[in-house]
Coordinates of C-alpha atoms (C1' of nucleotides) in Angstrom, one line a residue:
Chain A
M1 CA -27.1 21.5 18.5
K2 CA -24.5 23.4 17.1
K3 CA -23.2 21.8 14.2
L4 CA -19.6 23.0 14.2
L5 CA -17.3 24.4 11.0
F6 CA -15.0 22.3 10.7
H7 CA -17.8 19.1 9.4
E8 CA -18.8 21.7 8.1
I9 CA -15.9 21.8 5.9
H10 CA -14.8 18.7 5.6
Q11 CA -18.2 16.8 4.6
K12 CA -18.2 19.4 1.3
S13 CA -14.5 18.8 1.1
R14 CA -14.8 15.9 0.7
L15 CA -18.4 15.7 -2.1
S16 CA -16.4 17.9 -3.7
I17 CA -13.0 15.5 -4.2
K18 CA -15.5 12.3 -5.2
E19 CA -17.4 15.0 -8.1
V20 CA -14.4 15.9 -9.7
N21 CA -12.8 12.4 -9.1
E22 CA -16.2 11.5 -11.4
A23 CA -15.7 14.3 -14.3
L24 CA -11.8 13.0 -14.2
K25 CA -12.2 9.4 -14.3
E26 CA -12.6 9.3 -17.9
F27 CA -9.0 11.2 -18.2
E28 CA -7.7 8.0 -16.4
L29 CA -6.5 11.0 -13.6
Y30 CA -7.8 11.8 -10.1
S31 CA -8.2 15.2 -8.2
S32 CA -4.9 15.4 -6.3
Q33 CA -2.9 14.9 -10.4
W34 CA -4.7 18.1 -11.5
S35 CA -4.5 19.6 -8.6
I36 CA -0.7 19.5 -10.1
L37 CA -0.9 19.7 -13.3
F38 CA -3.6 22.8 -13.0
C39 CA -0.8 24.3 -10.7
L40 CA 1.9 23.8 -13.5
K41 CA -0.7 25.6 -17.0
Q42 CA -1.4 28.1 -14.4
F43 CA 3.1 29.8 -13.2
G44 CA 4.6 27.1 -15.5
S45 CA 8.0 25.0 -14.2
M46 CA 8.0 24.5 -11.5
T47 CA 10.5 22.6 -8.6
Q48 CA 8.7 20.7 -6.3
K49 CA 8.9 23.1 -3.7
E50 CA 7.5 25.7 -5.3
I51 CA 4.7 23.3 -5.2
W52 CA 4.1 22.0 -2.0
Q53 CA 4.5 25.5 -0.4
Y54 CA 1.7 27.2 -2.9
M55 CA -0.1 24.3 -2.6
N56 CA 0.4 24.2 1.5
V57 CA 0.9 20.6 1.3
E58 CA 3.4 18.3 2.7
A59 CA 6.7 17.5 0.5
P60 CA 5.7 13.9 0.5
T61 CA 2.5 15.0 -1.2
V62 CA 3.8 16.3 -4.1
T63 CA 6.8 13.2 -4.7
R64 CA 4.6 10.4 -4.2
T65 CA 2.1 12.4 -7.4
I66 CA 4.8 13.2 -9.3
V67 CA 6.3 10.6 -9.8
R68 CA 2.4 9.2 -10.6
L69 CA 2.6 11.2 -13.1
E70 CA 5.0 11.6 -14.0
E71 CA 5.0 7.1 -14.5
S72 CA 2.0 8.2 -17.0
G73 CA 3.5 10.4 -18.9
W74 CA 1.9 14.2 -18.1
I75 CA 4.8 15.5 -16.7
F76 CA 8.2 15.8 -16.6
R77 CA 10.8 16.3 -14.8
R78 CA 14.5 17.9 -15.6
E79 CA 17.7 19.2 -13.0
G80 CA 17.8 22.5 -11.0
Q81 CA 21.5 24.2 -11.1
D82 CA 20.8 23.0 -7.4
K83 CA 21.0 19.4 -7.8
R84 CA 18.8 19.4 -4.6
E85 CA 16.3 20.7 -6.9
R86 CA 13.8 18.6 -9.3
I87 CA 12.2 21.3 -12.6
V88 CA 8.8 20.2 -13.2
Q89 CA 7.0 20.4 -16.2
L90 CA 4.2 19.9 -18.1
S91 CA 5.4 17.1 -21.5
S92 CA 3.6 18.2 -24.3
F93 CA 0.8 15.5 -24.2
A94 CA 0.1 17.2 -21.2
E95 CA -0.5 20.1 -23.0
Q96 CA -2.4 18.8 -25.3
K97 CA -5.2 17.1 -23.4
L98 CA -5.7 19.6 -20.1
P99 CA -8.0 22.1 -22.4
A100 CA -10.7 19.5 -22.3
I101 CA -10.0 18.5 -18.3
E102 CA -10.2 22.5 -17.6
N103 CA -13.1 22.8 -19.5
R104 CA -14.4 19.1 -17.6
I105 CA -13.5 19.9 -13.9
R106 CA -15.3 23.1 -14.6
Q107 CA -18.8 22.1 -15.4
A108 CA -18.2 19.6 -12.8
E109 CA -17.6 22.6 -9.8
E110 CA -21.0 24.7 -11.7
R111 CA -23.6 21.6 -11.1
L112 CA -22.2 21.7 -7.3
V113 CA -22.6 26.2 -6.4
S114 CA -25.5 25.4 -9.2
G115 CA -27.4 25.7 -5.6
L116 CA -25.8 29.2 -4.7
S117 CA -25.7 32.8 -7.1
E118 CA -22.5 34.1 -8.5
E119 CA -22.5 36.7 -5.6
E120 CA -23.0 34.0 -3.2
Q121 CA -20.1 32.3 -5.1
D122 CA -17.7 35.1 -5.0
Q123 CA -18.8 35.5 -0.5
L124 CA -18.8 32.1 0.2
I125 CA -14.3 32.0 -2.0
G126 CA -14.1 35.7 0.3
L127 CA -15.2 34.3 2.8
L128 CA -12.8 30.6 2.7
R129 CA -10.0 32.8 2.0
K130 CA -10.4 34.5 5.6
I131 CA -10.0 30.9 6.9
G132 CA -6.7 30.4 9.7
M133 CA -6.0 33.6 9.4
K134 CA -5.8 35.4 12.7
S135 CA -7.7 38.9 13.2
S136 CA -3.8 40.5 13.7
D137 CA -2.9 39.3 10.3
E138 CA -5.6 41.1 9.7
K139 CA -5.2 43.8 10.3
D140 CA -1.6 43.2 8.8
V141 CA -3.4 43.8 5.4
K142 CA -5.0 47.1 6.3
N143 CA -2.2 48.0 7.6
G144 CA 0.3 47.1 4.2
Chain B
M1 CA -6.3 33.6 -13.1
K2 CA -9.1 32.5 -11.5
K3 CA -8.8 29.6 -8.7
L4 CA -11.2 27.3 -8.4
L5 CA -13.4 26.6 -5.9
F6 CA -12.7 22.9 -5.1
H7 CA -8.7 24.0 -4.9
E8 CA -10.0 26.4 -1.7
I9 CA -12.5 23.8 0.4
H10 CA -10.2 21.3 -0.6
Q11 CA -6.7 23.6 0.9
K12 CA -9.3 25.2 3.7
S13 CA -10.6 21.3 5.0
R14 CA -6.3 20.1 5.4
L15 CA -5.6 22.8 7.2
S16 CA -8.6 22.8 9.4
I17 CA -8.2 18.9 10.4
K18 CA -4.8 19.7 10.7
E19 CA -4.9 22.2 13.7
V20 CA -8.4 19.4 15.3
N21 CA -5.5 16.9 15.3
E22 CA -3.3 19.1 16.6
A23 CA -5.8 19.6 19.4
L24 CA -6.8 16.2 20.1
K25 CA -3.9 15.0 20.4
E26 CA -3.5 15.8 24.0
F27 CA -6.3 12.9 24.3
E28 CA -4.9 10.5 21.7
L29 CA -6.9 10.8 19.0
Y30 CA -7.0 11.5 16.2
S31 CA -9.5 13.8 14.1
S32 CA -12.7 12.1 12.0
Q33 CA -11.9 9.2 15.5
W34 CA -13.1 12.1 16.8
S35 CA -15.8 12.5 14.0
I36 CA -17.8 10.0 15.3
L37 CA -17.3 10.3 19.2
F38 CA -19.1 13.4 18.5
C39 CA -21.9 12.2 16.3
L40 CA -22.4 9.2 19.4
K41 CA -22.0 12.5 22.0
Q42 CA -25.1 14.1 20.2
F43 CA -27.4 11.7 18.8
G44 CA -26.7 8.1 21.5
S45 CA -26.6 4.9 20.5
M46 CA -26.6 4.9 16.6
T47 CA -25.8 1.5 13.9
Q48 CA -23.0 1.6 12.1
K49 CA -25.1 2.0 8.2
E50 CA -27.4 5.6 10.9
I51 CA -23.6 7.0 12.0
W52 CA -21.9 6.4 7.7
Q53 CA -25.3 7.5 6.4
Y54 CA -25.3 11.0 8.7
M55 CA -21.4 11.6 8.4
N56 CA -22.1 11.3 4.7
V57 CA -19.2 8.7 4.2
E58 CA -19.2 5.6 3.2
A59 CA -19.3 1.9 5.3
P60 CA -16.2 1.1 5.3
T61 CA -13.7 4.0 6.2
V62 CA -16.4 3.8 10.0
T63 CA -15.8 0.6 10.3
R64 CA -12.3 0.9 10.3
T65 CA -12.4 4.0 12.6
I66 CA -14.9 2.5 14.6
V67 CA -12.6 -1.3 15.5
R68 CA -9.3 1.9 16.8
L69 CA -12.1 3.4 19.1
E70 CA -13.5 0.2 20.0
E71 CA -9.3 -0.9 20.7
S72 CA -9.0 2.1 22.5
G73 CA -11.6 1.5 24.3
W74 CA -13.5 4.9 23.9
I75 CA -16.0 2.8 22.2
F76 CA -17.7 -0.8 22.8
R77 CA -20.6 -2.7 19.7
R78 CA -24.2 -5.1 20.5
E79 CA -25.7 -6.2 18.2
G80 CA -29.0 -5.4 18.0
Q81 CA -32.1 -6.9 16.7
D82 CA -31.3 -7.5 13.2
K83 CA -28.4 -9.7 13.4
R84 CA -27.0 -8.0 10.9
E85 CA -26.2 -4.9 12.8
R86 CA -24.2 -3.1 14.8
I87 CA -25.1 -1.0 17.7
V88 CA -22.2 1.6 18.8
Q89 CA -22.7 2.4 22.0
L90 CA -20.2 5.2 24.1
S91 CA -18.5 3.7 26.7
S92 CA -18.2 5.5 30.7
F93 CA -14.4 6.5 29.7
A94 CA -15.8 8.7 26.9
E95 CA -18.5 10.2 28.4
Q96 CA -16.5 11.5 31.0
K97 CA -14.1 13.1 28.5
L98 CA -16.3 14.3 25.7
P99 CA -16.3 17.2 27.6
A100 CA -13.2 18.3 28.1
I101 CA -12.9 17.5 24.0
E102 CA -15.1 19.6 23.0
N103 CA -14.4 22.9 25.1
R104 CA -10.6 21.7 23.2
I105 CA -12.2 21.0 20.2
R106 CA -14.1 24.9 19.9
Q107 CA -11.1 27.2 21.4
A108 CA -9.6 25.3 17.9
E109 CA -11.9 26.2 15.3
E110 CA -12.1 29.1 17.5
R111 CA -8.6 29.8 16.3
L112 CA -9.0 28.7 12.7
V113 CA -12.0 31.8 12.2
S114 CA -10.8 33.8 14.7
G115 CA -10.7 36.2 11.2
L116 CA -14.2 36.5 10.3
S117 CA -17.6 38.3 12.8
E118 CA -20.4 36.3 14.4
E119 CA -22.3 36.6 11.7
E120 CA -19.8 36.2 8.7
Q121 CA -19.2 32.8 10.0
D122 CA -22.8 32.0 9.7
Q123 CA -22.7 33.4 6.5
L124 CA -19.7 30.9 5.7
I125 CA -22.3 27.2 7.6
G126 CA -25.3 28.9 5.2
L127 CA -23.3 28.8 1.6
L128 CA -21.1 25.9 2.6
R129 CA -24.7 23.9 3.2
K130 CA -25.6 24.9 0.1
I131 CA -22.7 23.1 -2.2
G132 CA -23.4 19.8 -3.4
M133 CA -27.8 21.5 -3.5
K134 CA -28.8 21.6 -7.4
S135 CA -31.1 24.6 -7.7
S136 CA -34.2 22.3 -8.4
D137 CA -33.7 20.5 -4.8
E138 CA -34.3 24.4 -3.3
K139 CA -37.3 24.7 -5.2
D140 CA -38.4 21.1 -4.1
V141 CA -37.3 22.7 -0.8
K142 CA -39.2 26.3 -1.3
N143 CA -41.9 23.7 -2.3
G144 CA -42.2 22.0 0.0
Chain C
dT1 C1' 39.4 23.6 2.8
dT2 C1' 37.0 21.5 5.9
dA3 C1' 33.0 19.8 9.6
dT4 C1' 28.8 21.6 10.4
dT5 C1' 24.7 22.6 9.1
dT6 C1' 21.1 23.8 6.6
dT7 C1' 16.9 22.5 2.8
dA8 C1' 15.7 19.2 -1.4
dT9 C1' 13.3 15.3 -2.2
dT10 C1' 13.0 10.8 -0.5
dT11 C1' 11.4 6.6 2.0
dA12 C1' 8.3 4.5 5.8
dC13 C1' 5.3 4.4 8.0
dT14 C1' 0.1 6.2 9.8
dT15 C1' -5.1 7.8 9.9
dA16 C1' -8.6 8.5 6.1
dG17 C1' -11.4 8.4 2.4
dG18 C1' -12.5 5.4 -2.0
dT19 C1' -14.6 0.6 -5.1
dA20 C1' -15.8 -4.1 -5.3
dA21 C1' -15.8 -8.1 -4.3
dG22 C1' -16.9 -11.2 0.6
dT23 C1' -20.1 -13.0 4.3
dA24 C1' -23.5 -13.5 7.3
dT25 C1' -28.6 -12.6 8.2
dA26 C1' -32.9 -10.5 5.9
dT27 C1' -36.9 -9.8 3.0
dG28 C1' -40.1 -11.7 0.1
dC29 C1' -41.7 -14.3 -3.2
dC30 C1' -42.9 -19.6 -5.1
Chain D
dG1 C1' -40.2 -24.7 3.1
dG2 C1' -37.1 -23.7 0.2
dC3 C1' -34.5 -20.1 -3.3
dA4 C1' -33.5 -15.5 -4.6
dT5 C1' -33.0 -10.3 -3.3
dA6 C1' -31.1 -7.4 -0.7
dT7 C1' -29.1 -5.8 3.5
dA8 C1' -24.8 -4.9 7.4
dC9 C1' -21.0 -5.3 7.7
dT10 C1' -16.5 -6.6 6.3
dT11 C1' -11.7 -7.2 3.8
dA12 C1' -8.6 -6.1 0.2
dC13 C1' -6.7 -3.1 -2.4
dC14 C1' -6.3 1.8 -4.1
dT15 C1' -5.0 7.6 -3.8
dA16 C1' -4.3 10.9 -0.1
dA17 C1' -2.0 13.4 3.6
dG18 C1' 0.7 13.4 7.0
dT19 C1' 4.8 13.2 10.4
dA20 C1' 9.8 10.7 11.3
dA21 C1' 13.5 9.7 8.9
dA22 C1' 17.6 8.6 5.5
dT23 C1' 20.4 11.0 1.9
dA24 C1' 22.7 14.0 -1.3
dA25 C1' 24.0 18.3 -2.3
dA26 C1' 24.3 23.8 -1.3
dA27 C1' 25.9 27.4 1.6
dT28 C1' 28.4 28.0 5.7
dA29 C1' 31.3 28.6 10.0
dA30 C1' 35.9 27.3 11.7

DNA sequence: TTATTTTATTTACTTAGGTAAGTATATGCC
DNA sequence: GGCATATACTTACCTAAGTAAATAAAATAA
């Protein structure tokens, strides 16, 4: 019987989270904390809204993770011009540690995809990106 | 900057869980409950161990979900020959409802992958299955 | 300027996953 | 048979993600 795509993605997602958490153990971080640190490393300081929009999660999820990252000294927050906003920034401790962590993560990821050729990896990412896009959206892209 | 595969899978996994949960609302089910029901529908009665092994999750995860499914009348459990085991079986209520639910799920999934051609969908599943397999395992497959 | 609505974040509560440790039954060895 | 070990499941506690509702600040309308 044909397995649903949903189950396949779900399983591999759990598997890779497990792998990433294992890799992060030595830095006392969890995968979702890493995701936010990685985001800040790419884009610099961001409001929480910018973070959850980019990561495609809900606001409360980011609040929780940010609070833990703040408590453990990876980030700090300051008020924006708009006093409702809170701008999140990497601590110098984080800036200093991040390159080694990214290395470690890429290493874990390489083990995960070691069964795929470079070409297959690119193909996979390309196909994943198409998920959740209606064919009409795709048309828009072509026309735009 | 190159996004990590891990993030891509993780995002699409959350997206499809959301979609599936939405589709399941009318049946008062959640995605993980559905996963177990689908499993039992495919294979018939199973021990909890068989379920968590097939689903690639840990035993406590299955315990929790099974308990909720039992409370809401979708499944029941009986003792096995081995009194440590608990054999899980679909209720007749579940047997009766499942076809409509599976239909609804396939419909949700179709919307998710409507941006991909049939061929791309097969490709995607094929590539996903290769994740987490070391190249040495692949060699074993070729030789076996 | 005051009242209403919108927006950014937080809090409370739910499901879902994990690890570690506890319990009860089976199995193996003496 | 009796004791040690292994196995199946459960319990307790952690992170992660979601929804709904609360709070506080900003923007808008009257």
